[in-house]
PDB file of C-alpha atoms in Angstrom:
ATOM      1  CA  THR A   1      -0.114  -0.025  -0.165  1.00 70.00           C
ATOM      2  CA  GLY A   2       0.903   3.470  -0.489  1.00 81.00           C
ATOM      3  CA  LEU A   3      -0.137   6.993  -1.340  1.00 84.00           C
ATOM      4  CA  PRO A   4      -2.170   7.321  -4.450  1.00 84.00           C
ATOM      5  CA  VAL A   5      -0.702   8.866  -7.866  1.00 84.00           C
ATOM      6  CA  ALA A   6      -3.662  11.148  -7.626  1.00 86.00           C
ATOM      7  CA  VAL A   7      -2.785  12.522  -4.137  1.00 87.00           C
ATOM      8  CA  LEU A   8       0.844  12.785  -4.724  1.00 86.00           C
ATOM      9  CA  ASP A   9       0.133  14.966  -8.075  1.00 86.00           C
ATOM     10  CA  ARG A  10      -2.299  17.007  -5.962  1.00 87.00           C
ATOM     11  CA  LEU A  11       0.019  17.810  -3.467  1.00 88.00           C
ATOM     12  CA  THR A  12       2.434  19.203  -5.935  1.00 85.00           C
ATOM     13  CA  GLU A  13      -0.168  21.779  -6.921  1.00 87.00           C
ATOM     14  CA  LEU A  14      -1.332  22.862  -3.423  1.00 88.00           C
ATOM     15  CA  PRO A  15      -0.339  26.540  -2.838  1.00 88.00           C
ATOM     16  CA  GLY A  16       2.677  26.830  -0.443  1.00 88.00           C
ATOM     17  CA  VAL A  17       4.383  23.519  -1.812  1.00 90.00           C
ATOM     18  CA  ALA A  18       7.613  24.088  -3.080  1.00 89.00           C
ATOM     19  CA  ALA A  19       8.486  20.438  -3.740  1.00 89.00           C
ATOM     20  CA  VAL A  20       7.257  16.910  -2.691  1.00 91.00           C
ATOM     21  CA  HIS A  21      10.231  14.290  -1.839  1.00 91.00           C
ATOM     22  CA  GLY A  22       9.243  10.772  -1.906  1.00 89.00           C
ATOM     23  CA  ALA A  23      10.578   7.817   0.469  1.00 90.00           C
ATOM     24  CA  SER A  24      10.558   4.037  -0.530  1.00 89.00           C
ATOM     25  CA  SER A  25      11.238   1.104   2.076  1.00 89.00           C
ATOM     26  CA  VAL A  26      11.553  -2.461   1.587  1.00 90.00           C
ATOM     27  CA  LEU A  27      11.968  -5.385   3.919  1.00 90.00           C
ATOM     28  CA  ALA A  28      14.478  -7.859   2.313  1.00 89.00           C
ATOM     29  CA  GLY A  29      15.525 -11.147   3.822  1.00 86.00           C
ATOM     30  CA  ALA A  30      14.984 -14.753   3.617  1.00 80.00           C
ATOM     31  CA  ASP A  31      13.637 -15.181   7.543  1.00 79.00           C
ATOM     32  CA  GLU A  32      12.404 -12.526  10.406  1.00 76.00           C
ATOM     33  CA  SER A  33      15.793 -13.035  11.676  1.00 75.00           C
ATOM     34  CA  ASP A  34      17.844 -11.502   8.639  1.00 82.00           C
ATOM     35  CA  LEU A  35      15.380  -9.059   7.431  1.00 89.00           C
ATOM     36  CA  VAL A  36      16.973  -5.597   6.577  1.00 91.00           C
ATOM     37  CA  ALA A  37      15.008  -2.358   6.073  1.00 92.00           C
ATOM     38  CA  VAL A  38      16.476  -1.025   2.870  1.00 93.00           C
ATOM     39  CA  VAL A  39      15.510   2.539   2.461  1.00 92.00           C
ATOM     40  CA  ALA A  40      15.864   5.367   0.019  1.00 93.00           C
ATOM     41  CA  TYR A  41      14.552   9.094  -0.056  1.00 91.00           C
ATOM     42  CA  GLU A  42      14.457  11.462  -3.051  1.00 89.00           C
ATOM     43  CA  ASP A  43      16.140  13.864  -0.865  1.00 87.00           C
ATOM     44  CA  ALA A  44      18.344  12.489   1.508  1.00 83.00           C
ATOM     45  CA  TRP A  45      19.068  15.926   3.109  1.00 85.00           C
ATOM     46  CA  LEU A  46      22.724  14.719   3.790  1.00 88.00           C
ATOM     47  CA  ASP A  47      25.495  17.174   4.637  1.00 86.00           C
ATOM     48  CA  ASP A  48      29.419  16.789   3.120  1.00 85.00           C
ATOM     49  CA  GLY A  49      31.629  16.204   6.177  1.00 81.00           C
ATOM     50  CA  GLU A  50      28.604  15.088   8.628  1.00 80.00           C
ATOM     51  CA  ASP A  51      30.075  13.047  11.519  1.00 80.00           C
ATOM     52  CA  ALA A  52      28.411   9.864  11.747  1.00 88.00           C
ATOM     53  CA  LEU A  53      28.985   6.990  14.541  1.00 91.00           C
ATOM     54  CA  ARG A  54      31.603   5.592  12.159  1.00 92.00           C
ATOM     55  CA  GLY A  55      33.067   7.050   9.008  1.00 91.00           C
ATOM     56  CA  THR A  56      32.112  10.722   7.506  1.00 90.00           C
ATOM     57  CA  ILE A  57      29.281  11.685   5.094  1.00 92.00           C
ATOM     58  CA  ASP A  58      30.079  12.198   1.470  1.00 92.00           C
ATOM     59  CA  VAL A  59      27.006  13.097  -0.337  1.00 92.00           C
ATOM     60  CA  GLU A  60      28.998  12.989  -4.016  1.00 92.00           C
ATOM     61  CA  ALA A  61      30.102   9.227  -2.891  1.00 93.00           C
ATOM     62  CA  PHE A  62      26.821   8.429  -1.431  1.00 94.00           C
ATOM     63  CA  GLU A  63      24.869   9.477  -4.779  1.00 93.00           C
ATOM     64  CA  SER A  64      27.202   7.209  -6.526  1.00 94.00           C
ATOM     65  CA  GLY A  65      26.232   3.981  -4.984  1.00 94.00           C
ATOM     66  CA  GLU A  66      27.526   3.662  -1.586  1.00 95.00           C
ATOM     67  CA  ALA A  67      25.531   2.942   1.564  1.00 95.00           C
ATOM     68  CA  LEU A  68      24.637   4.267   4.986  1.00 95.00           C
ATOM     69  CA  ILE A  69      23.802   1.312   7.682  1.00 94.00           C
ATOM     70  CA  ASN A  70      22.765   1.813  11.304  1.00 92.00           C
ATOM     71  CA  ALA A  71      24.450   0.722  14.288  1.00 92.00           C
ATOM     72  CA  SER A  72      22.416  -2.511  14.924  1.00 91.00           C
ATOM     73  CA  LEU A  73      23.209  -3.744  11.557  1.00 92.00           C
ATOM     74  CA  ALA A  74      26.906  -2.731  11.860  1.00 93.00           C
ATOM     75  CA  ARG A  75      26.979  -4.736  15.087  1.00 93.00           C
ATOM     76  CA  ASP A  76      25.082  -7.804  14.040  1.00 90.00           C
ATOM     77  CA  ARG A  77      27.386  -8.062  10.754  1.00 91.00           C
ATOM     78  CA  GLY A  78      30.511  -6.749  12.303  1.00 93.00           C
ATOM     79  CA  LEU A  79      30.521  -3.848   9.349  1.00 94.00           C
ATOM     80  CA  ARG A  80      32.815  -0.944   9.122  1.00 94.00           C
ATOM     81  CA  PRO A  81      33.200   1.855   6.606  1.00 94.00           C
ATOM     82  CA  GLY A  82      34.906   0.717   3.564  1.00 94.00           C
ATOM     83  CA  ASP A  83      33.296  -2.917   3.818  1.00 95.00           C
ATOM     84  CA  VAL A  84      30.453  -4.095   1.744  1.00 95.00           C
ATOM     85  CA  VAL A  85      26.867  -5.019   2.927  1.00 94.00           C
ATOM     86  CA  ARG A  86      25.355  -7.738   1.143  1.00 93.00           C
ATOM     87  CA  LEU A  87      21.691  -7.285   0.062  1.00 93.00           C
ATOM     88  CA  PRO A  88      19.311  -9.813  -1.195  1.00 92.00           C
ATOM     89  CA  THR A  89      16.922  -8.215  -4.462  1.00 93.00           C
ATOM     90  CA  PRO A  90      14.567 -10.135  -6.602  1.00 91.00           C
ATOM     91  CA  ARG A  91      17.235 -11.100  -9.243  1.00 89.00           C
ATOM     92  CA  ALA A  92      20.176 -12.005  -7.233  1.00 90.00           C
ATOM     93  CA  MET A  93      22.431 -11.001  -3.688  1.00 92.00           C
ATOM     94  CA  VAL A  94      24.158  -7.552  -4.479  1.00 94.00           C
ATOM     95  CA  GLU A  95      26.894  -6.107  -2.701  1.00 95.00           C
ATOM     96  CA  VAL A  96      27.204  -2.228  -1.689  1.00 96.00           C
ATOM     97  CA  PRO A  97      30.247  -0.431  -0.270  1.00 96.00           C
ATOM     98  CA  VAL A  98      29.599   0.803   3.099  1.00 96.00           C
ATOM     99  CA  GLN A  99      30.365   4.538   3.573  1.00 95.00           C
ATOM    100  CA  ALA A 100      29.522   5.057   7.250  1.00 94.00           C
ATOM    101  CA  VAL A 101      27.740   3.786  10.230  1.00 94.00           C
ATOM    102  CA  VAL A 102      24.939   6.197  11.540  1.00 92.00           C
ATOM    103  CA  ALA A 103      22.341   6.014  14.347  1.00 87.00           C
ATOM    104  CA  GLY A 104      18.677   5.617  14.011  1.00 77.00           C
ATOM    105  CA  GLY A 105      16.492   2.879  13.233  1.00 68.00           C
ATOM    106  CA  GLY A 106      13.563   2.515  10.493  1.00 66.00           C
ATOM    107  CA  PRO A 107      11.044  -0.004   9.438  1.00 66.00           C
ATOM    108  CA  ASN A 108      13.312  -2.594  11.033  1.00 71.00           C
ATOM    109  CA  ASP A 109      15.913  -2.854  13.703  1.00 82.00           C
ATOM    110  CA  ARG A 110      18.512  -3.277  11.054  1.00 89.00           C
ATOM    111  CA  SER A 111      18.295  -0.437   8.230  1.00 92.00           C
ATOM    112  CA  VAL A 112      20.334   0.416   5.112  1.00 94.00           C
ATOM    113  CA  MET A 113      19.772   3.669   3.283  1.00 94.00           C
ATOM    114  CA  LEU A 114      20.676   3.826  -0.153  1.00 95.00           C
ATOM    115  CA  PRO A 115      20.569   6.645  -2.958  1.00 95.00           C
ATOM    116  CA  TRP A 116      17.240   7.092  -4.634  1.00 93.00           C
ATOM    117  CA  SER A 117      18.195   5.783  -7.958  1.00 93.00           C
ATOM    118  CA  LEU A 118      19.943   2.834  -6.828  1.00 95.00           C
ATOM    119  CA  HIS A 119      17.235   1.616  -4.513  1.00 95.00           C
ATOM    120  CA  ARG A 120      14.750   1.981  -7.972  1.00 93.00           C
ATOM    121  CA  GLU A 121      17.413   0.084  -9.906  1.00 94.00           C
ATOM    122  CA  LEU A 122      17.579  -2.698  -7.246  1.00 94.00           C
ATOM    123  CA  TYR A 123      13.987  -3.076  -6.318  1.00 93.00           C
ATOM    124  CA  GLY A 124      12.157  -1.104  -9.031  1.00 92.00           C
ATOM    125  CA  PRO A 125       9.626   1.610  -8.201  1.00 89.00           C
ATOM    126  CA  GLN A 126       8.134   1.060  -4.633  1.00 88.00           C
ATOM    127  CA  PRO A 127       4.598   2.287  -3.079  1.00 87.00           C
ATOM    128  CA  GLN A 128       5.493   5.627  -1.675  1.00 85.00           C
ATOM    129  CA  ARG A 129       4.231   5.474   2.214  1.00 85.00           C
ATOM    130  CA  THR A 130       5.505   8.559   2.989  1.00 87.00           C
ATOM    131  CA  VAL A 131       6.776  11.598   1.458  1.00 90.00           C
ATOM    132  CA  THR A 132       8.219  15.135   2.754  1.00 90.00           C
ATOM    133  CA  VAL A 133       6.445  18.205   1.628  1.00 91.00           C
ATOM    134  CA  GLU A 134       9.071  21.159   1.420  1.00 90.00           C
ATOM    135  CA  ALA A 135       7.243  24.498   2.109  1.00 90.00           C
ATOM    136  CA  GLU A 136       7.863  27.696  -0.125  1.00 90.00           C
ATOM    137  CA  PRO A 137      10.057  30.390   1.458  1.00 91.00           C
ATOM    138  CA  GLY A 138       8.159  32.495   4.073  1.00 89.00           C
ATOM    139  CA  ILE A 139       5.717  29.542   4.847  1.00 88.00           C
ATOM    140  CA  ASP A 140       6.108  27.798   8.009  1.00 87.00           C
ATOM    141  CA  PRO A 141       5.098  24.291   8.724  1.00 88.00           C
ATOM    142  CA  GLU A 142       2.235  24.601  10.760  1.00 89.00           C
ATOM    143  CA  ARG A 143       0.664  26.848   8.234  1.00 89.00           C
ATOM    144  CA  LEU A 144       1.470  24.756   5.408  1.00 89.00           C
ATOM    145  CA  ALA A 145      -0.056  21.618   7.464  1.00 90.00           C
ATOM    146  CA  ARG A 146      -3.458  23.683   7.927  1.00 89.00           C
ATOM    147  CA  SER A 147      -3.499  24.084   4.222  1.00 88.00           C
ATOM    148  CA  LEU A 148      -2.485  20.215   3.439  1.00 88.00           C
ATOM    149  CA  ARG A 149      -5.511  19.337   5.925  1.00 88.00           C
ATOM    150  CA  ALA A 150      -8.038  22.107   4.435  1.00 88.00           C
ATOM    151  CA  ALA A 151      -7.408  20.255   1.032  1.00 86.00           C
ATOM    152  CA  ASP A 152      -9.011  16.879   2.227  1.00 83.00           C
ATOM    153  CA  LEU A 153      -6.511  14.431   0.748  1.00 85.00           C
ATOM    154  CA  GLY A 154      -8.278  11.272   2.316  1.00 82.00           C
ATOM    155  CA  ALA A 155      -9.007  10.171   5.598  1.00 81.00           C
ATOM    156  CA  SER A 156      -6.124   7.866   5.793  1.00 83.00           C
ATOM    157  CA  ILE A 157      -3.436  10.598   5.143  1.00 87.00           C
ATOM    158  CA  ARG A 158      -1.689  11.548   8.205  1.00 88.00           C
ATOM    159  CA  ILE A 159      -0.054  15.031   8.212  1.00 90.00           C
ATOM    160  CA  ARG A 160       2.830  15.643  10.847  1.00 91.00           C
ATOM    161  CA  THR A 161       4.929  18.752  11.288  1.00 91.00           C
ATOM    162  CA  PRO A 162       8.769  18.685  12.185  1.00 90.00           C
ATOM    163  CA  ALA A 163       7.525  19.333  15.900  1.00 91.00           C
ATOM    164  CA  VAL A 164       4.720  16.645  15.904  1.00 91.00           C
ATOM    165  CA  LEU A 165       7.411  14.141  14.795  1.00 88.00           C
ATOM    166  CA  VAL A 166      10.037  15.115  17.446  1.00 91.00           C
ATOM    167  CA  ASP A 167       7.060  14.732  20.022  1.00 93.00           C
ATOM    168  CA  GLU A 168       6.246  11.317  18.794  1.00 89.00           C
ATOM    169  CA  ALA A 169       9.644  10.132  18.742  1.00 86.00           C
ATOM    170  CA  THR A 170      10.239  11.349  22.239  1.00 91.00           C
ATOM    171  CA  ASP A 171       7.007   9.576  23.442  1.00 92.00           C
ATOM    172  CA  ALA A 172       8.307   6.328  21.846  1.00 87.00           C
ATOM    173  CA  ALA A 173      11.524   6.721  23.457  1.00 87.00           C
ATOM    174  CA  ASP A 174       9.939   7.225  26.772  1.00 91.00           C
ATOM    175  CA  ARG A 175       7.677   4.248  26.373  1.00 92.00           C
ATOM    176  CA  GLN A 176      10.871   2.173  25.805  1.00 89.00           C
ATOM    177  CA  MET A 177      12.734   3.773  28.781  1.00 92.00           C
ATOM    178  CA  ALA A 178       9.718   3.258  31.096  1.00 93.00           C
ATOM    179  CA  PRO A 179      10.915  -0.267  32.173  1.00 94.00           C
ATOM    180  CA  PHE A 180      14.540   1.256  32.882  1.00 95.00           C
ATOM    181  CA  TRP A 181      12.713   3.908  35.122  1.00 94.00           C
ATOM    182  CA  VAL A 182      11.059   1.705  37.252  1.00 95.00           C
ATOM    183  CA  LEU A 183      13.957  -0.573  37.739  1.00 96.00           C
ATOM    184  CA  GLN A 184      16.144   2.565  38.742  1.00 95.00           C
ATOM    185  CA  ARG A 185      13.728   3.539  41.219  1.00 95.00           C
ATOM    186  CA  GLY A 186      13.563   0.111  42.842  1.00 96.00           C
ATOM    187  CA  LEU A 187      17.202  -0.042  42.981  1.00 96.00           C
ATOM    188  CA  LEU A 188      16.991   3.336  44.449  1.00 96.00           C
ATOM    189  CA  ALA A 189      14.870   2.220  47.225  1.00 96.00           C
ATOM    190  CA  VAL A 190      16.742  -0.980  47.978  1.00 96.00           C
ATOM    191  CA  SER A 191      19.757   1.294  48.200  1.00 96.00           C
ATOM    192  CA  PHE A 192      18.242   3.844  50.486  1.00 96.00           C
ATOM    193  CA  VAL A 193      16.927   0.822  52.889  1.00 95.00           C
ATOM    194  CA  ALA A 194      20.405  -0.635  52.839  1.00 95.00           C
ATOM    195  CA  VAL A 195      22.299   2.431  53.677  1.00 94.00           C
ATOM    196  CA  LEU A 196      19.545   3.068  56.353  1.00 95.00           C
ATOM    197  CA  SER A 197      20.165  -0.488  57.966  1.00 95.00           C
ATOM    198  CA  THR A 198      23.964  -0.147  57.529  1.00 94.00           C
ATOM    199  CA  LEU A 199      23.704   3.090  59.804  1.00 92.00           C
ATOM    200  CA  LEU A 200      21.282   1.802  62.432  1.00 94.00           C
ATOM    201  CA  LEU A 201      23.675  -1.160  62.838  1.00 94.00           C
ATOM    202  CA  ALA A 202      26.666   0.863  62.906  1.00 89.00           C
ATOM    203  CA  GLY A 203      25.074   3.416  65.541  1.00 88.00           C
ATOM    204  CA  VAL A 204      23.878   0.287  67.766  1.00 91.00           C
ATOM    205  CA  GLN A 205      27.536  -1.008  67.547  1.00 90.00           C
ATOM    206  CA  ARG A 206      28.725   2.550  68.380  1.00 86.00           C
ATOM    207  CA  ARG A 207      26.393   2.891  71.396  1.00 87.00           C
ATOM    208  CA  ARG A 208      27.710  -0.384  72.692  1.00 89.00           C
ATOM    209  CA  GLU A 209      31.375   0.676  72.425  1.00 87.00           C
ATOM    210  CA  LEU A 210      31.006   4.157  74.290  1.00 85.00           C
ATOM    211  CA  ALA A 211      29.155   2.002  77.049  1.00 88.00           C
ATOM    212  CA  LEU A 212      32.134  -0.157  77.133  1.00 88.00           C
ATOM    213  CA  LEU A 213      34.634   2.750  77.378  1.00 86.00           C
ATOM    214  CA  GLY A 214      32.261   4.527  80.151  1.00 86.00           C
ATOM    215  CA  ALA A 215      32.317   1.048  82.174  1.00 89.00           C
ATOM    216  CA  VAL A 216      36.050   0.831  82.039  1.00 89.00           C
ATOM    217  CA  GLY A 217      36.381   4.594  83.513  1.00 87.00           C
ATOM    218  CA  VAL A 218      36.489   7.028  80.586  1.00 86.00           C
ATOM    219  CA  GLU A 219      35.152  10.333  81.680  1.00 88.00           C
ATOM    220  CA  PRO A 220      31.993  11.666  79.824  1.00 87.00           C
ATOM    221  CA  GLY A 221      34.394  14.644  78.902  1.00 89.00           C
ATOM    222  CA  ALA A 222      37.002  12.501  77.075  1.00 89.00           C
ATOM    223  CA  LEU A 223      34.546  10.421  75.342  1.00 86.00           C
ATOM    224  CA  GLY A 224      33.135  13.830  73.599  1.00 89.00           C
ATOM    225  CA  ARG A 225      36.407  14.673  72.759  1.00 91.00           C
ATOM    226  CA  MET A 226      36.805  11.345  71.242  1.00 89.00           C
ATOM    227  CA  VAL A 227      33.893  11.667  69.038  1.00 87.00           C
ATOM    228  CA  VAL A 228      34.539  15.192  67.943  1.00 93.00           C
ATOM    229  CA  ALA A 229      38.122  14.521  67.072  1.00 94.00           C
ATOM    230  CA  GLU A 230      36.913  10.887  64.868  1.00 90.00           C
ATOM    231  CA  ALA A 231      34.480  13.661  63.292  1.00 92.00           C
ATOM    232  CA  ALA A 232      36.917  16.036  62.687  1.00 96.00           C
ATOM    233  CA  ALA A 233      38.830  13.106  60.528  1.00 96.00           C
ATOM    234  CA  VAL A 234      35.974  12.028  58.638  1.00 94.00           C
ATOM    235  CA  VAL A 235      35.405  15.679  57.748  1.00 96.00           C
ATOM    236  CA  VAL A 236      38.785  16.055  56.513  1.00 97.00           C
ATOM    237  CA  ALA A 237      38.816  12.664  54.701  1.00 96.00           C
ATOM    238  CA  ALA A 238      35.772  13.706  53.090  1.00 96.00           C
ATOM    239  CA  VAL A 239      36.677  16.970  51.944  1.00 97.00           C
ATOM    240  CA  VAL A 240      39.998  15.720  50.686  1.00 96.00           C
ATOM    241  CA  LEU A 241      38.253  12.690  48.458  1.00 96.00           C
ATOM    242  CA  SER A 242      35.553  14.941  47.570  1.00 96.00           C
ATOM    243  CA  ALA A 243      38.169  17.741  46.081  1.00 96.00           C
ATOM    244  CA  ALA A 244      40.012  14.844  44.198  1.00 95.00           C
ATOM    245  CA  GLY A 245      37.010  13.469  42.871  1.00 93.00           C
ATOM    246  CA  GLY A 246      35.876  16.681  41.804  1.00 91.00           C
ATOM    247  CA  LEU A 247      38.926  17.343  39.704  1.00 88.00           C
TER     248      LEU A 247
END
């Protein structure tokens, strides 16, 4: 399934639209454990010299037929910039040079981004499920989004501004992190109880020691001076260690 051709044609005719950039994706692989999302964008919005997790973005080399892979695929297959990634296509397995390893996911955990022309050469024209609508100069995304919604392109069409996309990505990340936040709070509670128990045990033991010293004849004043001296030693040690740790 994808956006109807009539909708794509109408998008380019709407006021405020400077251009419409398509996107294609294919899940390729023999079974679920080996699936790779092969994606391409009509305008990939890449910048020369942009740093990646490994390697550097070279737009000209990318457009000539190199690939960008995400970290999950790089880990699974032990790939680095300069290696080749093997991709299944309808006709045969093909090898594409890896330019860089980038962050992010896609339709699948493991993803490869190819130039638009190479993607169409390997997999043919694909239904465009997502397109990027570029606004004309001076028109903000919210205004363009209202114009697109008013055009009544269809009930199944979802229009999302950059701000909405960021919010959706943030919500998705929060949902993924929720179990870890619960675990963190649980561990914090356990740590608090453990420290409190240790301090209570130390306090009980300290009372026994002071009672024993008093029983053998140590004056209350001497006990007080001993406690103050020990506290001062602890303070000095804490200051020294905190200063060293802070630096």
